[in-house]
């Protein structure tokens, strides 16, 4: 079965060598790890499984490469990044096919993710040329102070399975632009996208050791990245639980951390909102990638005077969503990543129903192979339900009514998480008040999609710290150095 799926995947590619190069040549006695298709449960292929000693050797190689790479000119780094973006764009279809095979999302979504990631590469190609320092005026005439921005060093990027292409590029591009070398540890569910991107980086002309991918179990590779003294920065996207463990493990080395962790996004619909537009915005931020996004709406809060009208529109639209293989044209929702993800969604639904929620639609897994789950709406949700407290990471949405904007704000902020929040309103005074009152790192107003290479992406509270995107994103990979030049002739 493994060989059949591997061959079928190769046949879908315009450049089959792109996948073959990611898999490597199997050596005698080499350990391998399987990659599965979440739509069928079948094994797609295997990739090399690195041991801790091999990961440590790659850190050493990254450090040797960094000593040369950091001295490269900003224009040279920018040119390489532009070339890299060109290659990512030119291989968009193959990268999308590989992503859909290993992650399950619809092919149209995968294409969009590749394009989104390429925009980050182009953005940071330009930022490489804008790492300005400062000259501070001094009262003492015989001294001058200069502030320089320098590459942090070897950096690790631990990336999730839900966006296996864009999260890699969002971390790699600013690090390379800053003059750092990068070790990417992709999720074991989805290593093929990261390996393919590393292959394209080689084609673009990046020197050996500047960008490397470490495949293997997190329990073995993670400690190398957190404890090795030559790894100076670590950027992680994933759960809050794992993020806290990485903080603890990195404390001994006082590493620079950038953590984009879990979320529990509220989606608020006020009575004055454009209800049809709000439904479309909700679909975009909730059911994209089958709800498996850190910024997905986890709680729908609707003003009680429009609850019935909005619910009718929402149910009519959700029930039209099509579930199936990401390779089938017209598919809206692909599979969840694995059986554990399905069980988590089922557990949240069972708990909510036991505590008084009403099932408006969905609520069941589809039979047959794969990890497919029907889009689900739960009415009459209450704060005591697990789904109102925990990130579901699936296509299930609880609905709760509120009276006024003060209650909506209080309900939205009643969470230890602070990544993303959304609301729909056409009252400018309300828009300003609510936007300023929500305790989240990102707020979407009258939109369900707000990720852009030009805007900072990240959260507050237990959703982490640090930012990706915008001019602020490159700061995660830079050190400030203050230089004092004394003994000058006074003027």
XYZ file of C-alpha atoms in Angstrom:
491
model
C 0.000 0.000 0.000
C 2.842 2.357 0.822
C 4.439 1.918 -2.603
C 1.116 2.468 -4.366
C 0.439 5.755 -2.577
C 4.027 6.884 -3.081
C 3.805 6.182 -6.807
C 0.404 7.872 -7.127
C 1.802 10.969 -5.469
C 4.796 11.019 -7.813
C 2.459 10.792 -10.812
C 0.629 13.932 -9.664
C 3.816 16.008 -9.674
C 5.208 18.010 -12.573
C 8.661 17.566 -11.039
C 8.691 14.125 -9.377
C 12.338 14.646 -8.500
C 11.217 17.291 -5.996
C 9.620 14.613 -3.825
C 12.333 12.045 -4.489
C 14.953 14.541 -3.335
C 13.072 15.118 -0.076
C 12.992 11.437 0.755
C 16.720 10.886 0.404
C 18.454 7.697 -0.614
C 17.789 5.005 1.954
C 21.021 3.758 3.481
C 21.662 0.380 5.009
C 20.400 0.176 8.608
C 19.043 3.761 8.373
C 16.040 4.453 10.573
C 12.979 5.794 8.758
C 9.664 7.257 9.872
C 6.363 6.880 8.010
C 4.205 9.698 6.636
C 0.487 8.970 6.408
C -2.339 10.251 4.222
C -5.050 11.526 6.638
C -7.715 11.060 3.948
C -7.132 7.290 3.769
C -4.952 6.386 6.728
C -2.513 4.733 4.308
C 1.230 5.185 4.443
C 2.454 7.624 1.792
C 6.186 7.089 2.163
C 8.985 7.177 4.720
C 11.607 9.819 5.501
C 14.923 9.608 7.367
C 14.498 9.563 11.170
C 17.328 11.537 12.730
C 18.841 10.626 16.072
C 19.937 13.186 18.654
C 23.594 12.845 17.676
C 22.803 13.582 14.029
C 20.768 16.633 15.017
C 23.660 17.910 17.140
C 26.016 17.502 14.177
C 23.658 19.573 12.044
C 23.710 22.319 14.686
C 27.497 22.367 14.454
C 27.285 22.612 10.662
C 24.761 25.458 10.933
C 27.141 27.330 13.243
C 30.063 26.975 10.836
C 27.864 28.201 8.005
C 26.578 31.114 10.083
C 30.067 32.499 10.612
C 30.231 32.994 6.836
C 26.563 33.733 6.104
C 26.307 36.586 8.634
C 29.061 38.442 6.766
C 27.261 38.228 3.434
C 25.959 41.485 2.043
C 22.353 42.484 2.592
C 21.920 42.823 -1.157
C 23.234 39.298 -1.699
C 20.851 37.855 0.869
C 17.972 39.806 -0.671
C 18.780 38.507 -4.152
C 18.853 34.895 -2.924
C 15.540 35.325 -1.139
C 13.918 36.794 -4.249
C 15.243 33.847 -6.254
C 13.862 31.508 -3.613
C 10.431 33.177 -3.774
C 10.474 32.791 -7.563
C 11.130 29.056 -7.209
C 8.413 28.614 -4.592
C 5.952 30.390 -6.886
C 7.064 28.406 -9.939
C 6.581 25.122 -8.049
C 3.314 26.163 -6.409
C 1.294 23.296 -7.841
C 3.749 20.575 -6.783
C 4.126 22.057 -3.309
C 0.328 22.175 -3.007
C -0.023 18.548 -4.113
C 2.581 17.405 -1.581
C 0.826 19.395 1.153
C -2.623 18.013 0.369
C -1.240 14.478 0.331
C 0.354 14.691 3.773
C -1.995 17.167 5.496
C -5.356 16.637 3.787
C -6.536 20.198 3.132
C -8.284 20.935 -0.189
C -5.883 21.549 -3.045
C -7.237 25.067 -3.568
C -6.389 25.937 0.051
C -2.939 24.398 -0.339
C -2.264 26.538 -3.418
C -3.286 29.618 -1.471
C -0.985 28.689 1.394
C 2.015 28.339 -0.922
C 1.306 31.748 -2.465
C 0.899 33.262 1.000
C 4.238 31.836 2.116
C 6.008 33.135 -0.981
C 4.814 36.659 -0.154
C 6.614 36.450 3.191
C 9.829 35.502 1.407
C 9.557 38.507 -0.905
C 8.739 40.819 1.995
C 11.822 39.800 3.961
C 14.008 39.899 0.886
C 13.369 43.644 0.994
C 13.676 43.895 4.787
C 17.199 42.445 4.536
C 18.240 45.800 3.038
C 16.595 47.850 5.805
C 18.373 46.707 8.968
C 19.241 50.245 9.944
C 21.444 51.093 12.899
C 21.557 54.381 14.811
C 23.993 57.101 15.795
C 23.141 58.707 19.145
C 24.026 62.346 19.727
C 26.191 62.832 22.844
C 26.886 65.738 25.138
C 30.539 64.674 25.454
C 32.364 65.849 22.354
C 35.067 63.159 22.490
C 32.716 60.143 22.215
C 30.236 58.692 19.726
C 27.689 55.926 20.301
C 26.566 53.630 17.505
C 23.821 50.999 17.655
C 24.197 48.034 15.308
C 21.781 45.238 14.428
C 23.485 41.863 14.069
C 22.319 38.348 13.278
C 21.317 36.390 16.379
C 23.080 33.196 15.309
C 21.885 29.659 14.688
C 18.089 29.581 15.040
C 15.652 26.694 15.312
C 12.141 26.774 13.836
C 9.685 24.199 15.171
C 6.691 24.197 12.851
C 3.180 22.661 13.070
C 1.328 20.245 10.804
C -1.698 22.460 10.048
C 0.194 24.914 7.792
C 3.298 22.935 6.808
C 4.424 25.390 4.113
C 3.556 28.930 5.189
C 4.721 28.568 8.800
C 8.109 27.338 7.596
C 8.528 30.281 5.231
C 7.261 32.826 7.798
C 10.061 31.774 10.155
C 12.817 30.962 7.680
C 12.570 34.112 5.524
C 13.202 36.725 8.265
C 15.907 34.578 9.854
C 17.811 34.244 6.589
C 17.294 37.929 5.797
C 18.811 38.832 9.170
C 21.894 36.694 8.496
C 20.979 33.718 10.675
C 21.172 30.071 9.723
C 18.071 27.969 10.366
C 17.285 24.440 11.500
C 13.658 23.534 10.742
C 12.021 20.822 12.836
C 8.707 20.101 11.045
C 5.855 18.196 12.634
C 6.291 14.454 12.154
C 2.849 14.309 10.483
C 3.940 16.671 7.680
C 7.687 16.650 6.976
C 7.427 16.486 3.171
C 6.559 20.166 2.648
C 9.531 21.363 4.718
C 11.879 18.989 2.922
C 10.622 20.186 -0.467
C 11.117 23.826 0.562
C 14.669 23.051 1.667
C 15.283 21.412 -1.704
C 14.135 24.592 -3.475
C 16.361 26.693 -1.210
C 19.308 24.644 -2.406
C 18.208 25.217 -6.008
C 18.041 28.958 -5.276
C 21.717 28.949 -4.319
C 21.746 29.156 -0.528
C 25.091 27.851 0.772
C 25.242 24.428 2.465
C 24.260 24.452 6.113
C 22.288 27.700 5.931
C 18.887 25.960 5.863
C 18.503 22.392 7.117
C 15.519 20.189 7.999
C 15.567 17.820 10.966
C 13.025 14.986 10.744
C 12.457 12.852 13.768
C 10.570 12.539 17.041
C 10.268 15.722 19.059
C 11.283 13.871 22.228
C 14.746 13.277 20.737
C 15.364 16.359 18.593
C 13.665 18.939 20.829
C 16.200 18.639 23.677
C 19.058 19.160 21.213
C 17.544 22.442 20.033
C 16.743 23.705 23.544
C 19.993 22.660 25.248
C 22.669 23.081 22.606
C 24.612 26.278 23.393
C 25.085 27.134 19.712
C 21.338 27.412 19.096
C 20.673 31.015 20.124
C 17.057 31.446 19.046
C 13.982 29.250 18.857
C 10.719 30.069 17.082
C 7.819 27.737 17.803
C 4.235 27.486 16.584
C 2.062 24.991 18.428
C 0.165 24.330 21.617
C 0.503 26.372 24.783
C 1.339 23.210 26.712
C 4.348 22.443 24.527
C 5.348 26.115 24.423
C 5.619 26.186 28.214
C 7.813 23.086 28.157
C 10.094 24.689 25.577
C 10.404 27.787 27.772
C 11.454 25.649 30.709
C 13.876 23.588 28.643
C 15.472 26.704 27.103
C 15.845 28.597 30.374
C 19.255 27.173 31.225
C 20.702 28.603 28.001
C 18.652 31.838 28.127
C 17.692 31.469 24.485
C 15.714 34.029 22.514
C 12.198 32.614 22.162
C 9.325 33.496 19.869
C 6.177 31.529 20.704
C 2.938 31.497 18.709
C 0.754 29.268 20.860
C -2.854 28.169 21.238
C -5.870 30.359 20.798
C -9.547 30.448 21.717
C -10.872 33.075 19.350
C -14.274 34.659 19.925
C -16.342 35.674 16.888
C -18.825 38.378 17.904
C -21.835 39.396 15.828
C -23.556 42.610 16.925
C -27.127 43.470 16.011
C -26.059 46.212 13.617
C -23.763 43.887 11.636
C -24.200 42.888 8.006
C -25.388 39.365 8.829
C -24.698 37.867 5.408
C -21.151 39.239 5.418
C -20.672 37.934 8.966
C -21.679 34.419 7.891
C -19.117 34.458 5.081
C -16.434 35.819 7.406
C -17.226 33.117 9.937
C -16.928 30.387 7.317
C -13.536 31.744 6.277
C -12.040 31.776 9.758
C -13.793 28.734 11.258
C -14.032 26.029 8.621
C -10.858 26.728 6.653
C -8.560 23.707 7.028
C -11.481 21.939 8.762
C -11.133 24.236 11.764
C -7.519 23.224 12.322
C -6.057 26.712 12.663
C -4.796 28.575 15.721
C -6.799 31.668 14.739
C -10.032 29.782 13.990
C -13.205 31.023 15.659
C -13.779 28.782 18.675
C -16.762 30.604 20.193
C -19.596 32.319 18.329
C -21.169 35.130 20.363
C -24.315 36.621 18.809
C -26.400 39.516 20.137
C -29.697 38.019 21.295
C -31.891 40.260 19.113
C -30.410 38.789 15.903
C -29.574 35.289 17.137
C -32.431 33.562 15.294
C -31.895 35.434 12.022
C -28.161 34.816 12.061
C -28.503 31.141 13.031
C -30.814 30.443 10.077
C -28.314 31.953 7.639
C -25.406 30.120 9.261
C -27.042 26.684 9.263
C -28.156 26.983 5.635
C -24.590 27.770 4.595
C -22.777 25.241 6.795
C -25.000 22.377 5.658
C -23.927 23.028 2.065
C -20.225 22.479 2.792
C -18.769 19.491 0.971
C -16.497 17.006 2.748
C -13.989 14.763 1.021
C -10.501 14.228 -0.301
C -8.533 17.402 -0.869
C -7.816 16.205 -4.391
C -11.511 16.169 -5.378
C -12.606 19.404 -7.032
C -15.179 21.327 -5.016
C -14.187 19.912 -1.628
C -14.615 22.453 1.177
C -13.457 20.370 4.148
C -10.749 17.743 4.110
C -9.972 15.263 6.895
C -8.722 15.970 10.391
C -5.066 15.127 10.841
C -5.466 11.870 12.808
C -7.708 9.766 15.033
C -6.749 11.701 18.169
C -8.052 14.908 16.577
C -11.390 13.254 15.813
C -11.659 11.918 19.361
C -10.997 15.393 20.796
C -13.830 16.895 18.747
C -16.162 14.069 19.746
C -15.272 14.592 23.399
C -16.076 18.300 23.212
C -19.424 17.605 21.554
C -20.400 14.891 24.050
C -19.525 17.156 26.980
C -21.505 20.077 25.549
C -24.598 17.945 24.869
C -24.451 16.497 28.380
C -24.446 20.037 29.795
C -27.457 21.205 27.810
C -26.259 22.235 24.354
C -28.454 21.478 21.349
C -27.029 19.885 18.209
C -28.145 22.024 15.254
C -26.206 20.132 12.581
C -23.338 17.687 12.103
C -21.868 16.053 15.180
C -20.569 12.843 13.661
C -17.593 11.335 11.912
C -18.006 9.937 8.422
C -17.701 6.212 7.941
C -15.010 4.502 5.892
C -11.328 5.322 5.777
C -9.784 8.622 6.778
C -10.504 11.091 9.562
C -13.473 13.043 8.226
C -15.902 14.895 10.489
C -19.091 16.744 9.616
C -19.214 20.520 10.272
C -21.051 20.964 13.555
C -23.050 23.772 15.190
C -23.968 23.604 18.893
C -26.657 26.000 20.125
C -27.224 27.211 23.701
C -23.610 26.832 24.736
C -22.588 27.893 28.248
C -19.285 28.891 29.826
C -19.061 25.648 31.827
C -18.662 23.492 28.720
C -15.154 22.304 27.794
C -15.540 23.566 24.246
C -16.045 27.090 25.627
C -12.765 26.831 27.533
C -10.493 24.754 25.302
C -9.301 25.017 21.705
C -11.275 22.463 19.667
C -9.111 22.388 16.513
C -11.915 20.915 14.468
C -15.073 21.849 12.509
C -17.292 22.363 15.552
C -18.678 25.712 16.685
C -20.617 26.512 19.893
C -23.075 29.433 19.859
C -23.875 31.693 22.819
C -26.101 34.767 23.040
C -25.223 38.083 24.709
C -27.227 41.193 25.666
C -24.967 44.194 25.017
C -21.426 45.097 24.044
C -20.133 45.156 27.635
C -21.278 41.578 28.175
C -19.825 40.543 24.801
C -16.428 42.031 25.699
C -16.431 40.327 29.100
C -17.360 36.962 27.575
C -14.735 37.282 24.845
C -11.956 38.181 27.292
C -12.865 35.375 29.705
C -10.014 33.106 28.580
C -6.324 32.680 29.371
C -5.626 32.857 25.631
C -5.155 36.008 23.600
C -4.270 35.244 19.996
C -7.108 36.354 17.701
C -10.609 37.800 18.017
C -13.209 38.840 15.448
C -16.323 40.978 15.480
C -18.854 42.402 13.029
C -20.446 45.817 13.490
C -21.199 48.941 11.437
C -21.202 51.395 14.358
C -17.893 53.292 14.322
C -18.057 54.147 18.026
C -18.659 50.511 18.914
C -15.865 49.406 16.567
C -13.318 51.626 18.335
C -14.482 50.653 21.829
C -14.570 46.898 21.216
C -11.289 46.801 19.282
C -9.506 48.580 22.121
C -11.186 46.470 24.832
C -10.454 42.993 23.463
C -7.343 41.474 25.076
C -5.955 39.768 21.991
C -2.863 40.251 19.860
C -4.929 40.449 16.664
C -8.467 41.717 16.081
C -10.382 41.265 12.832
C -13.206 43.764 12.260
C -15.766 42.857 9.583
C -13.397 40.210 8.206
C -12.588 36.589 8.935
C -9.117 36.653 7.408
C -6.388 38.978 8.696
C -3.030 37.308 8.095
C -0.663 39.349 5.917
C 3.076 39.598 5.465
C 2.739 43.339 6.111
C 1.083 42.974 9.538
C 2.491 41.552 12.792
C 1.081 38.123 13.675
C 1.104 36.905 17.278
C -0.679 36.810 20.609
C -0.693 37.897 24.242
C -1.301 36.128 27.561
C -0.942 32.327 27.203
C -1.008 32.607 23.421
C 2.672 33.518 23.492
C 4.934 36.407 22.576
C 6.976 37.594 19.625
C 5.680 38.476 16.179
C 5.868 37.102 12.650
C 5.380 39.265 9.587
C 5.819 43.016 9.105
C 9.004 44.921 9.888
C 8.721 43.664 13.470
C 9.106 40.004 12.481
C 12.794 40.281 11.643
C 13.575 41.692 15.099
C 13.146 38.186 16.543
C 16.389 37.221 14.781
C 18.513 40.275 15.552
C 20.713 41.429 18.430
C 21.295 45.078 19.277
C 24.948 46.000 19.827
C 25.944 49.333 21.360
C 29.379 50.606 20.274
C 31.084 53.492 22.053
C 33.941 55.182 20.225
C 36.011 57.308 22.601
C 39.178 59.367 22.531
C 38.025 61.591 19.685
C 39.249 65.124 19.190
C 36.787 67.632 20.631
C 35.380 70.107 18.168
